[in-house]
Amino acid sequence: MARGKKPAEVAHYEPNVEDKLRAAEEALRLQELDSAEALDRIETLEAQVAKTAAITEAANPTANLPTFEANGKNYRFQVAKLNFGNRRILTADQITEDEDLLLMLVNSGSAAIKEV
Amino acid sequence: MASTDYSVAAGYRSFVENISTDLYTKLFYEFRTASLVTIHEGVKGKKVWTEMKLLALAKAYFAAYTPADTNQLVPVELEVAPYKVEHKEIPQEMEDTHLGFLRKNGFSHQEWPLERYTLDKLILKLQQELEVAVWQGEKKGTALAEGDSINIVFDGYLKIIADALTASAITAVAVDATTEANILGNLKLMYAELSPEMKTQGTDIFMSYANFDHYVAAMDTKFAGNSAPYVELGSADYRGMRYRQGGGNTTIIPVAGMGDSDRIIMLPRENFHMGIDSLADWGNFNFEQQIRELLYWMDAKIGVQITLLRDGIAVVNDKA
C-alpha cells in the first residue's frame, strides 16, 4: 500500500495553519500597537515642540510685537502700548502707523523700541 | 623695634564677634537703597505674600446680600539668590596705610584698630556693589558660572520694571531723553498720570543722580536759587528734594544704584522690597589664616521685588 498521509497527520496540519494565522494576527496586532505607540511618540514630540516654543516665547515675550523701519534701521517694539501724556494710550500697532511718533521714539532713545 | 604682628585671624574673628551685629546691619540695612525700601529678613528661597486690591465697596441699598467682586488677590513672589564674597588680604602690607590713616587729629588706634579699618572698607565696597545690583541686576539667561558678577545673579528693580512694561502691567509715558531744559516738563507730564489718590497720599520719584542734578539746576534757574527744600533720606548726607507739584508731599530721591539710567520711577518707596537671609546668621563673616594671608569669606542671599506696579499708582518714563 502506497504510503499515504495518515488522517492524523492531516489533522495535525490544521493546528499549524491556525498557529500561523494566530501568529500573523499577533504580528498585525503588534504592528498596530507599534503604530499606536509611534503615534503616541509623535504626539509627545509635538507636545514637546509646543512646550519648547512656549518656553522660547516666554523667554522672548517681545517676539510678537510689531517691527518697523526708521532712518534705515529696523526696530522692534518692546512694549504693547505707550502713554503719550494726558492718558493718550496707543498700542504698538497704532504707533506703527504714525511716522511722527515713530521718529520721536527713535530720536529720544526710547527703551520702548529696540534695534533688531 | 619689631613691628606689630597684625596677621592673626583671631584678632579679626574676635573683632567681628564683638561687633558683628553692627557689621551685618551696616551691610544689609544701611546702603542707600536698603535704608529706603521694605526689607524682608530670613528669606531662604522664595517668599510669597498676597497683594490685595479692593474694588468698589459702596453701592446703592437693596436688602439682598450680593457682595460681588470686592477684592482681587494677587500673589507676590520675592525670590532670593545666593551669592558669596571671597577676599584675601595680607594685613602686614596694610600697616603703612593704616598708620597713615591714624595720623589725623582725634583718631585713636583703640577706636580704629586695623580690623575695623580694613573691614570698614570691605563693607563700604560691598554696600556699593549691592546698591548697584539691586537696581541694575539682570539675571543671566543661562546657568551661572564661577566668577560671575552679582549683577547677573538676580533681577534688579530696573529689570523688574522693564519686564512689567513688556507684560503690559504698566504703561510707560513717552518723553524725550531727560535734559535740564525738559526735566520739569517731563515730570509734569508723568505726574499728571498719577491717580488723584496717589497725589493726595504723596509718593516718591526715583531717578539717577544725573537727572536729579538736572532737576536741581532747572529749579534753580526757574526760581532763582530759591527752589525747593532738601529733605533728609535717612541720613544727613543723603538728601532728596520735595517735588514742587502736588501737595508738597512727594519726594524726589536720587539713587546712585541707577547709574546712567534715564528711567524715572514714581512709586512710594514702601513698594520696593528687598529680601535678605538672614539677620540671625552670624556665621556670615568668616576668617581663615593662611601663612601671612587672611582669607575672608561670606555667603548670603539677596533678592528684590516691586509691588503695586499698576497704571495710576506707578508711573515710569519710556527710558532705560
GROMACS .gro file of C-alpha atoms in nm:
model
  436
    1MET     CA    1   0.000   0.000   0.000
    2ALA     CA    2   0.134   0.326  -0.101
    3ARG     CA    3   0.222   0.525   0.192
    4GLY     CA    4  -0.028   0.800   0.213
    5LYS     CA    5  -0.087   1.070   0.461
    6LYS     CA    6  -0.244   0.944   0.768
    7PRO     CA    7  -0.558   1.125   0.871
    8ALA     CA    8  -0.380   1.205   1.194
    9GLU     CA    9  -0.111   1.393   1.001
   10VAL     CA   10  -0.372   1.595   0.816
   11ALA     CA   11  -0.541   1.662   1.141
   12HIS     CA   12  -0.202   1.764   1.273
   13TYR     CA   13  -0.160   2.011   0.985
   14GLU     CA   14  -0.468   2.208   1.069
   15PRO     CA   15  -0.348   2.348   1.402
   16ASN     CA   16  -0.027   2.461   1.229
   17VAL     CA   17  -0.226   2.681   0.998
   18GLU     CA   18  -0.419   2.810   1.289
   19ASP     CA   19  -0.093   2.881   1.468
   20LYS     CA   20   0.036   3.064   1.166
   21LEU     CA   21  -0.283   3.259   1.144
   22ARG     CA   22  -0.265   3.342   1.512
   23ALA     CA   23   0.099   3.441   1.471
   24ALA     CA   24   0.007   3.657   1.175
   25GLU     CA   25  -0.277   3.813   1.370
   26GLU     CA   26  -0.045   3.870   1.664
   27ALA     CA   27   0.213   4.030   1.433
   28LEU     CA   28  -0.056   4.251   1.286
   29ARG     CA   29  -0.176   4.345   1.632
   30LEU     CA   30   0.180   4.424   1.737
   31GLN     CA   31   0.224   4.628   1.422
   32GLU     CA   32  -0.092   4.818   1.508
   33LEU     CA   33   0.039   4.859   1.859
   34ASP     CA   34   0.364   4.986   1.711
   35SER     CA   35   0.169   5.237   1.504
   36ALA     CA   36  -0.027   5.346   1.809
   37GLU     CA   37   0.294   5.372   2.005
   38ALA     CA   38   0.455   5.564   1.723
   39LEU     CA   39   0.153   5.791   1.717
   40ASP     CA   40   0.188   5.842   2.091
   41ARG     CA   41   0.552   5.927   2.044
   42ILE     CA   42   0.470   6.172   1.768
   43GLU     CA   43   0.212   6.334   1.995
   44THR     CA   44   0.466   6.351   2.275
   45LEU     CA   45   0.720   6.505   2.041
   46GLU     CA   46   0.462   6.754   1.916
   47ALA     CA   47   0.380   6.844   2.277
   48GLN     CA   48   0.748   6.891   2.344
   49VAL     CA   49   0.788   7.112   2.040
   50ALA     CA   50   0.490   7.320   2.155
   51LYS     CA   51   0.633   7.340   2.504
   52THR     CA   52   0.972   7.447   2.371
   53ALA     CA   53   0.800   7.712   2.158
   54ALA     CA   54   0.608   7.832   2.465
   55ILE     CA   55   0.928   7.849   2.667
   56THR     CA   56   1.104   8.032   2.382
   57GLU     CA   57   0.816   8.276   2.361
   58ALA     CA   58   0.818   8.325   2.738
   59ALA     CA   59   1.191   8.391   2.721
   60ASN     CA   60   1.132   8.632   2.436
   61PRO     CA   61   0.792   8.791   2.506
   62THR     CA   62   0.854   9.068   2.254
   63ALA     CA   63   0.870   8.827   1.959
   64ASN     CA   64   0.509   8.902   1.859
   65LEU     CA   65   0.534   9.280   1.887
   66PRO     CA   66   0.543   9.485   1.566
   67THR     CA   67   0.860   9.592   1.388
   68PHE     CA   68   0.922   9.899   1.176
   69GLU     CA   69   1.194  10.074   0.982
   70ALA     CA   70   1.316  10.424   1.051
   71ASN     CA   71   1.630  10.610   0.941
   72GLY     CA   72   1.740  10.296   0.757
   73LYS     CA   73   1.736  10.082   1.069
   74ASN     CA   74   1.495   9.813   1.184
   75TYR     CA   75   1.332   9.834   1.523
   76ARG     CA   76   1.102   9.612   1.726
   77PHE     CA   77   0.862   9.731   1.994
   78GLN     CA   78   0.942   9.614   2.346
   79VAL     CA   79   0.605   9.714   2.491
   80ALA     CA   80   0.250   9.654   2.372
   81LYS     CA   81   0.132  10.009   2.449
   82LEU     CA   82   0.269  10.351   2.534
   83ASN     CA   83   0.129  10.659   2.705
   84PHE     CA   84   0.186  10.984   2.517
   85GLY     CA   85   0.066  11.205   2.800
   86ASN     CA   86  -0.278  11.310   2.916
   87ARG     CA   87  -0.383  10.944   2.916
   88ARG     CA   88  -0.338  10.916   2.541
   89ILE     CA   89  -0.250  10.548   2.539
   90LEU     CA   90  -0.171  10.397   2.199
   91THR     CA   91  -0.096  10.036   2.113
   92ALA     CA   92   0.224   9.942   1.934
   93ASP     CA   93   0.020   9.874   1.617
   94GLN     CA   94  -0.137  10.221   1.631
   95ILE     CA   95   0.202  10.385   1.686
   96THR     CA   96   0.348  10.195   1.387
   97GLU     CA   97   0.100  10.379   1.163
   98ASP     CA   98   0.217  10.722   1.282
   99GLU     CA   99   0.558  10.812   1.137
  100ASP     CA  100   0.598  11.120   1.356
  101LEU     CA  101   0.555  10.917   1.674
  102LEU     CA  102   0.797  10.652   1.546
  103LEU     CA  103   1.061  10.915   1.473
  104MET     CA  104   1.003  11.073   1.812
  105LEU     CA  105   1.066  10.736   1.979
  106VAL     CA  106   1.378  10.672   1.771
  107ASN     CA  107   1.522  11.020   1.829
  108SER     CA  108   1.451  11.026   2.202
  109GLY     CA  109   1.632  10.695   2.254
  110SER     CA  110   1.320  10.530   2.390
  111ALA     CA  111   1.361  10.191   2.553
  112ALA     CA  112   1.012  10.103   2.428
  113ILE     CA  113   1.175  10.012   2.099
  114LYS     CA  114   1.492   9.819   2.027
  115GLU     CA  115   1.704   9.797   1.716
  116VAL     CA  116   1.698   9.449   1.564
  117MET     CA  117   6.178   9.755   6.733
  118ALA     CA  118   5.975   9.476   6.589
  119SER     CA  119   5.665   9.587   6.418
  120THR     CA  120   5.327   9.474   6.538
  121ASP     CA  121   5.210   9.142   6.408
  122TYR     CA  122   4.875   9.213   6.253
  123SER     CA  123   4.830   8.888   6.070
  124VAL     CA  124   4.630   8.695   6.325
  125ALA     CA  125   4.290   8.577   6.217
  126ALA     CA  126   4.185   8.550   6.580
  127GLY     CA  127   4.204   8.929   6.609
  128TYR     CA  128   3.964   8.970   6.319
  129ARG     CA  129   3.737   8.695   6.444
  130SER     CA  130   3.703   8.838   6.792
  131PHE     CA  131   3.656   9.184   6.646
  132VAL     CA  132   3.379   9.060   6.419
  133GLU     CA  133   3.220   8.860   6.700
  134ASN     CA  134   3.208   9.174   6.912
  135ILE     CA  135   3.055   9.398   6.654
  136SER     CA  136   2.900   9.151   6.410
  137THR     CA  137   2.553   9.295   6.466
  138ASP     CA  138   2.681   9.635   6.362
  139LEU     CA  139   2.860   9.495   6.059
  140TYR     CA  140   2.561   9.298   5.942
  141THR     CA  141   2.323   9.586   5.997
  142LYS     CA  142   2.558   9.815   5.815
  143LEU     CA  143   2.598   9.581   5.522
  144PHE     CA  144   2.236   9.491   5.463
  145TYR     CA  145   2.038   9.780   5.605
  146GLU     CA  146   2.249  10.084   5.551
  147PHE     CA  147   2.331  10.109   5.189
  148ARG     CA  148   2.131  10.389   5.037
  149THR     CA  149   1.853  10.191   4.876
  150ALA     CA  150   1.827   9.946   5.166
  151SER     CA  151   1.761  10.235   5.403
  152LEU     CA  152   1.456  10.331   5.197
  153VAL     CA  153   1.288  10.008   5.090
  154THR     CA  154   1.090   9.742   5.278
  155ILE     CA  155   1.327   9.469   5.396
  156HIS     CA  156   1.223   9.109   5.449
  157GLU     CA  157   1.456   8.908   5.668
  158GLY     CA  158   1.518   8.538   5.665
  159VAL     CA  159   1.401   8.469   5.310
  160LYS     CA  160   1.555   8.132   5.232
  161GLY     CA  161   1.432   8.076   4.880
  162LYS     CA  162   1.104   8.234   4.790
  163LYS     CA  163   0.868   8.440   4.999
  164VAL     CA  164   0.513   8.467   4.872
  165TRP     CA  165   0.261   8.711   5.005
  166THR     CA  166  -0.069   8.837   4.881
  167GLU     CA  167  -0.134   9.178   4.743
  168MET     CA  168  -0.495   9.284   4.791
  169LYS     CA  169  -0.666   9.533   4.566
  170LEU     CA  170  -1.005   9.648   4.694
  171LEU     CA  171  -1.264   9.719   4.428
  172ALA     CA  172  -1.573   9.938   4.463
  173LEU     CA  173  -1.730   9.872   4.806
  174ALA     CA  174  -2.010  10.125   4.849
  175LYS     CA  175  -2.320  10.059   4.640
  176ALA     CA  176  -2.691  10.152   4.627
  177TYR     CA  177  -2.900   9.996   4.908
  178PHE     CA  178  -3.102   9.678   4.849
  179ALA     CA  179  -3.191   9.421   5.114
  180ALA     CA  180  -3.023   9.124   4.943
  181TYR     CA  181  -2.659   9.041   5.030
  182THR     CA  182  -2.477   9.049   4.695
  183PRO     CA  183  -2.111   9.124   4.762
  184ALA     CA  184  -1.991   9.056   4.402
  185ASP     CA  185  -1.617   9.103   4.347
  186THR     CA  186  -1.483   9.341   4.606
  187ASN     CA  187  -1.120   9.244   4.605
  188GLN     CA  188  -0.854   9.100   4.383
  189LEU     CA  189  -0.583   8.893   4.544
  190VAL     CA  190  -0.255   8.875   4.357
  191PRO     CA  191   0.036   8.663   4.480
  192VAL     CA  192   0.368   8.845   4.501
  193GLU     CA  193   0.687   8.643   4.492
  194LEU     CA  194   1.013   8.764   4.634
  195GLU     CA  195   1.290   8.527   4.538
  196VAL     CA  196   1.639   8.549   4.680
  197ALA     CA  197   1.953   8.418   4.516
  198PRO     CA  198   2.269   8.307   4.693
  199TYR     CA  199   2.593   8.495   4.645
  200LYS     CA  200   2.935   8.483   4.801
  201VAL     CA  201   3.213   8.718   4.894
  202GLU     CA  202   3.571   8.597   4.897
  203HIS     CA  203   3.853   8.826   4.982
  204LYS     CA  204   4.218   8.777   5.054
  205GLU     CA  205   4.443   9.026   5.220
  206ILE     CA  206   4.787   9.044   5.376
  207PRO     CA  207   4.742   9.257   5.689
  208GLN     CA  208   5.114   9.328   5.723
  209GLU     CA  209   5.102   9.513   5.394
  210MET     CA  210   4.822   9.731   5.525
  211GLU     CA  211   5.035   9.859   5.811
  212ASP     CA  212   5.154  10.178   5.642
  213THR     CA  213   4.818  10.287   5.509
  214HIS     CA  214   4.656  10.211   5.842
  215LEU     CA  215   4.916  10.406   6.040
  216GLY     CA  216   4.884  10.689   5.790
  217PHE     CA  217   4.509  10.683   5.838
  218LEU     CA  218   4.556  10.707   6.215
  219ARG     CA  219   4.782  11.012   6.185
  220LYS     CA  220   4.493  11.250   6.196
  221ASN     CA  221   4.372  11.456   6.482
  222GLY     CA  222   4.141  11.274   6.714
  223PHE     CA  223   4.198  10.926   6.574
  224SER     CA  224   4.277  10.663   6.827
  225HIS     CA  225   4.418  10.322   6.733
  226GLN     CA  226   4.194  10.180   7.002
  227GLU     CA  227   3.889  10.309   6.825
  228TRP     CA  228   4.021  10.228   6.482
  229PRO     CA  229   4.220   9.906   6.503
  230LEU     CA  230   4.334   9.761   6.172
  231GLU     CA  231   4.044   9.517   6.184
  232ARG     CA  232   3.793   9.798   6.185
  233TYR     CA  233   3.985   9.994   5.925
  234THR     CA  234   4.000   9.710   5.671
  235LEU     CA  235   3.656   9.568   5.744
  236ASP     CA  236   3.503   9.911   5.715
  237LYS     CA  237   3.649   9.946   5.367
  238LEU     CA  238   3.529   9.598   5.277
  239ILE     CA  239   3.175   9.671   5.394
  240LEU     CA  240   3.169  10.007   5.214
  241LYS     CA  241   3.273   9.846   4.886
  242LEU     CA  242   3.018   9.567   4.932
  243GLN     CA  243   2.748   9.824   5.001
  244GLN     CA  244   2.830   9.996   4.672
  245GLU     CA  245   2.815   9.667   4.484
  246LEU     CA  246   2.481   9.571   4.641
  247GLU     CA  247   2.341   9.918   4.570
  248VAL     CA  248   2.419   9.875   4.200
  249ALA     CA  249   2.298   9.514   4.190
  250VAL     CA  250   1.957   9.581   4.344
  251TRP     CA  251   1.888   9.838   4.071
  252GLN     CA  252   2.079   9.726   3.765
  253GLY     CA  253   2.084   9.350   3.826
  254GLU     CA  254   1.977   9.139   3.531
  255LYS     CA  255   1.963   8.766   3.584
  256LYS     CA  256   2.173   8.569   3.339
  257GLY     CA  257   1.965   8.366   3.092
  258THR     CA  258   2.193   8.065   3.110
  259ALA     CA  259   2.341   7.888   3.412
  260LEU     CA  260   2.566   8.094   3.634
  261ALA     CA  261   2.935   8.018   3.628
  262GLU     CA  262   3.211   8.064   3.886
  263GLY     CA  263   3.326   8.424   3.888
  264ASP     CA  264   3.001   8.572   3.751
  265SER     CA  265   2.929   8.918   3.890
  266ILE     CA  266   2.645   8.970   4.140
  267ASN     CA  267   2.490   9.197   3.875
  268ILE     CA  268   2.375   8.891   3.681
  269VAL     CA  269   2.264   8.679   3.977
  270PHE     CA  270   1.916   8.828   4.025
  271ASP     CA  271   1.683   9.078   3.857
  272GLY     CA  272   1.708   9.429   3.998
  273TYR     CA  273   1.438   9.697   4.016
  274LEU     CA  274   1.505   9.837   3.666
  275LYS     CA  275   1.472   9.494   3.505
  276ILE     CA  276   1.153   9.421   3.701
  277ILE     CA  277   1.007   9.746   3.564
  278ALA     CA  278   1.122   9.669   3.208
  279ASP     CA  279   0.955   9.327   3.234
  280ALA     CA  280   0.634   9.481   3.375
  281LEU     CA  281   0.628   9.719   3.075
  282THR     CA  282   0.671   9.435   2.827
  283ALA     CA  283   0.399   9.239   3.006
  284SER     CA  284   0.172   9.548   2.987
  285ALA     CA  285   0.127   9.556   3.365
  286ILE     CA  286   0.210   9.927   3.341
  287THR     CA  287   0.231  10.169   3.050
  288ALA     CA  288   0.538  10.390   3.010
  289VAL     CA  289   0.496  10.760   2.945
  290ALA     CA  290   0.679  10.852   2.624
  291VAL     CA  291   0.901  11.155   2.684
  292ASP     CA  292   1.223  11.290   2.537
  293ALA     CA  293   1.556  11.191   2.690
  294THR     CA  294   1.595  11.391   3.011
  295THR     CA  295   1.784  11.719   2.997
  296GLU     CA  296   1.797  12.022   3.224
  297ALA     CA  297   1.570  12.202   2.978
  298ASN     CA  298   1.294  11.941   2.968
  299ILE     CA  299   1.301  11.767   3.307
  300LEU     CA  300   1.034  11.990   3.463
  301GLY     CA  301   0.804  11.934   3.165
  302ASN     CA  302   0.870  11.562   3.158
  303LEU     CA  303   0.800  11.525   3.531
  304LYS     CA  304   0.482  11.728   3.496
  305LEU     CA  305   0.365  11.504   3.213
  306MET     CA  306   0.439  11.193   3.421
  307TYR     CA  307   0.293  11.336   3.743
  308ALA     CA  308  -0.033  11.403   3.556
  309GLU     CA  309  -0.070  11.026   3.505
  310LEU     CA  310  -0.076  10.955   3.880
  311SER     CA  311  -0.419  10.887   4.023
  312PRO     CA  312  -0.554  11.172   4.239
  313GLU     CA  313  -0.548  10.936   4.540
  314MET     CA  314  -0.172  10.891   4.500
  315LYS     CA  315  -0.127  11.266   4.476
  316THR     CA  316  -0.319  11.313   4.800
  317GLN     CA  317  -0.119  11.045   4.975
  318GLY     CA  318   0.214  11.158   4.832
  319THR     CA  319   0.463  10.941   4.654
  320ASP     CA  320   0.834  10.916   4.572
  321ILE     CA  321   1.016  10.985   4.248
  322PHE     CA  322   1.329  10.778   4.191
  323MET     CA  323   1.591  10.893   3.943
  324SER     CA  324   1.965  10.883   3.880
  325TYR     CA  325   2.194  11.146   4.027
  326ALA     CA  326   2.248  11.288   3.675
  327ASN     CA  327   1.875  11.352   3.640
  328PHE     CA  328   1.847  11.480   3.996
  329ASP     CA  329   2.118  11.733   3.915
  330HIS     CA  330   1.918  11.836   3.607
  331TYR     CA  331   1.615  11.890   3.830
  332VAL     CA  332   1.806  12.094   4.087
  333ALA     CA  333   1.963  12.308   3.813
  334ALA     CA  334   1.631  12.357   3.636
  335MET     CA  335   1.461  12.459   3.961
  336ASP     CA  336   1.747  12.695   4.050
  337THR     CA  337   1.708  12.862   3.712
  338LYS     CA  338   1.334  12.883   3.739
  339PHE     CA  339   1.315  13.006   4.098
  340ALA     CA  340   1.644  13.195   4.111
  341GLY     CA  341   1.817  12.964   4.357
  342ASN     CA  342   1.515  12.960   4.582
  343SER     CA  343   1.370  12.640   4.452
  344ALA     CA  344   1.264  12.372   4.698
  345PRO     CA  345   1.385  12.241   5.031
  346TYR     CA  346   1.615  11.941   5.053
  347VAL     CA  347   1.487  11.654   5.264
  348GLU     CA  348   1.698  11.404   5.451
  349LEU     CA  349   1.659  11.043   5.339
  350GLY     CA  350   1.754  10.851   5.650
  351SER     CA  351   2.093  11.014   5.699
  352ALA     CA  352   2.232  11.364   5.699
  353ASP     CA  353   2.448  11.306   5.392
  354TYR     CA  354   2.174  11.150   5.181
  355ARG     CA  355   1.924  11.405   5.068
  356GLY     CA  356   1.646  11.431   4.815
  357MET     CA  357   1.417  11.719   4.735
  358ARG     CA  358   1.050  11.797   4.773
  359TYR     CA  359   0.869  11.783   4.441
  360ARG     CA  360   0.715  12.119   4.369
  361GLN     CA  361   0.386  11.999   4.221
  362GLY     CA  362   0.106  11.834   4.414
  363GLY     CA  363   0.070  11.888   4.787
  364GLY     CA  364   0.443  11.905   4.856
  365ASN     CA  365   0.421  11.552   4.992
  366THR     CA  366   0.619  11.391   4.712
  367THR     CA  367   0.995  11.346   4.740
  368ILE     CA  368   1.245  11.319   4.458
  369ILE     CA  369   1.502  11.057   4.552
  370PRO     CA  370   1.837  11.038   4.372
  371VAL     CA  371   1.969  10.683   4.356
  372ALA     CA  372   2.335  10.602   4.297
  373GLY     CA  373   2.244  10.244   4.207
  374MET     CA  374   2.059  10.362   3.897
  375GLY     CA  375   2.390  10.462   3.742
  376ASP     CA  376   2.344  10.619   3.399
  377SER     CA  377   1.986  10.501   3.364
  378ASP     CA  378   1.742  10.762   3.234
  379ARG     CA  379   1.447  10.578   3.391
  380ILE     CA  380   1.231  10.789   3.622
  381ILE     CA  381   1.000  10.597   3.856
  382MET     CA  382   0.709  10.743   4.051
  383LEU     CA  383   0.612  10.494   4.321
  384PRO     CA  384   0.613  10.508   4.703
  385ARG     CA  385   0.934  10.368   4.849
  386GLU     CA  386   0.743  10.110   5.059
  387ASN     CA  387   0.657   9.924   4.739
  388PHE     CA  388   1.020   9.844   4.674
  389HIS     CA  389   1.105   9.523   4.857
  390MET     CA  390   1.433   9.355   4.933
  391GLY     CA  391   1.476   9.006   5.074
  392ILE     CA  392   1.785   8.901   5.267
  393ASP     CA  393   1.898   8.598   5.459
  394SER     CA  394   1.945   8.634   5.746
  395LEU     CA  395   1.983   8.860   6.044
  396ALA     CA  396   2.038   8.580   6.293
  397ASP     CA  397   2.306   8.408   6.090
  398TRP     CA  398   2.621   8.545   6.249
  399GLY     CA  399   2.829   8.282   6.076
  400ASN     CA  400   2.828   8.509   5.774
  401PHE     CA  401   3.167   8.659   5.839
  402ASN     CA  402   3.442   8.403   5.832
  403PHE     CA  403   3.817   8.443   5.857
  404GLU     CA  404   4.084   8.185   5.798
  405GLN     CA  405   4.455   8.234   5.832
  406GLN     CA  406   4.690   8.100   5.569
  407ILE     CA  407   5.052   8.182   5.647
  408ARG     CA  408   5.058   8.564   5.605
  409GLU     CA  409   4.728   8.590   5.431
  410LEU     CA  410   4.386   8.631   5.581
  411LEU     CA  411   4.110   8.466   5.385
  412TYR     CA  412   3.771   8.622   5.429
  413TRP     CA  413   3.454   8.460   5.308
  414MET     CA  414   3.085   8.518   5.343
  415ASP     CA  415   2.774   8.353   5.198
  416ALA     CA  416   2.441   8.534   5.190
  417LYS     CA  417   2.123   8.571   4.989
  418ILE     CA  418   1.954   8.870   4.836
  419GLY     CA  419   1.666   8.944   4.600
  420VAL     CA  420   1.426   9.229   4.520
  421GLN     CA  421   1.067   9.281   4.409
  422ILE     CA  422   0.829   9.570   4.341
  423THR     CA  423   0.463   9.567   4.436
  424LEU     CA  424   0.164   9.764   4.303
  425LEU     CA  425   0.307   9.808   3.956
  426ARG     CA  426  -0.017   9.936   3.808
  427ASP     CA  427  -0.111  10.236   3.598
  428GLY     CA  428  -0.204  10.530   3.818
  429ILE     CA  429  -0.003  10.403   4.114
  430ALA     CA  430   0.328  10.354   3.940
  431VAL     CA  431   0.432  10.590   3.662
  432VAL     CA  432   0.754  10.543   3.467
  433ASN     CA  433   0.903  10.703   3.157
  434ASP     CA  434   0.999  10.505   2.849
  435LYS     CA  435   1.374  10.530   2.900
  436ALA     CA  436   1.607  10.256   3.019
   0.00000   0.00000   0.00000
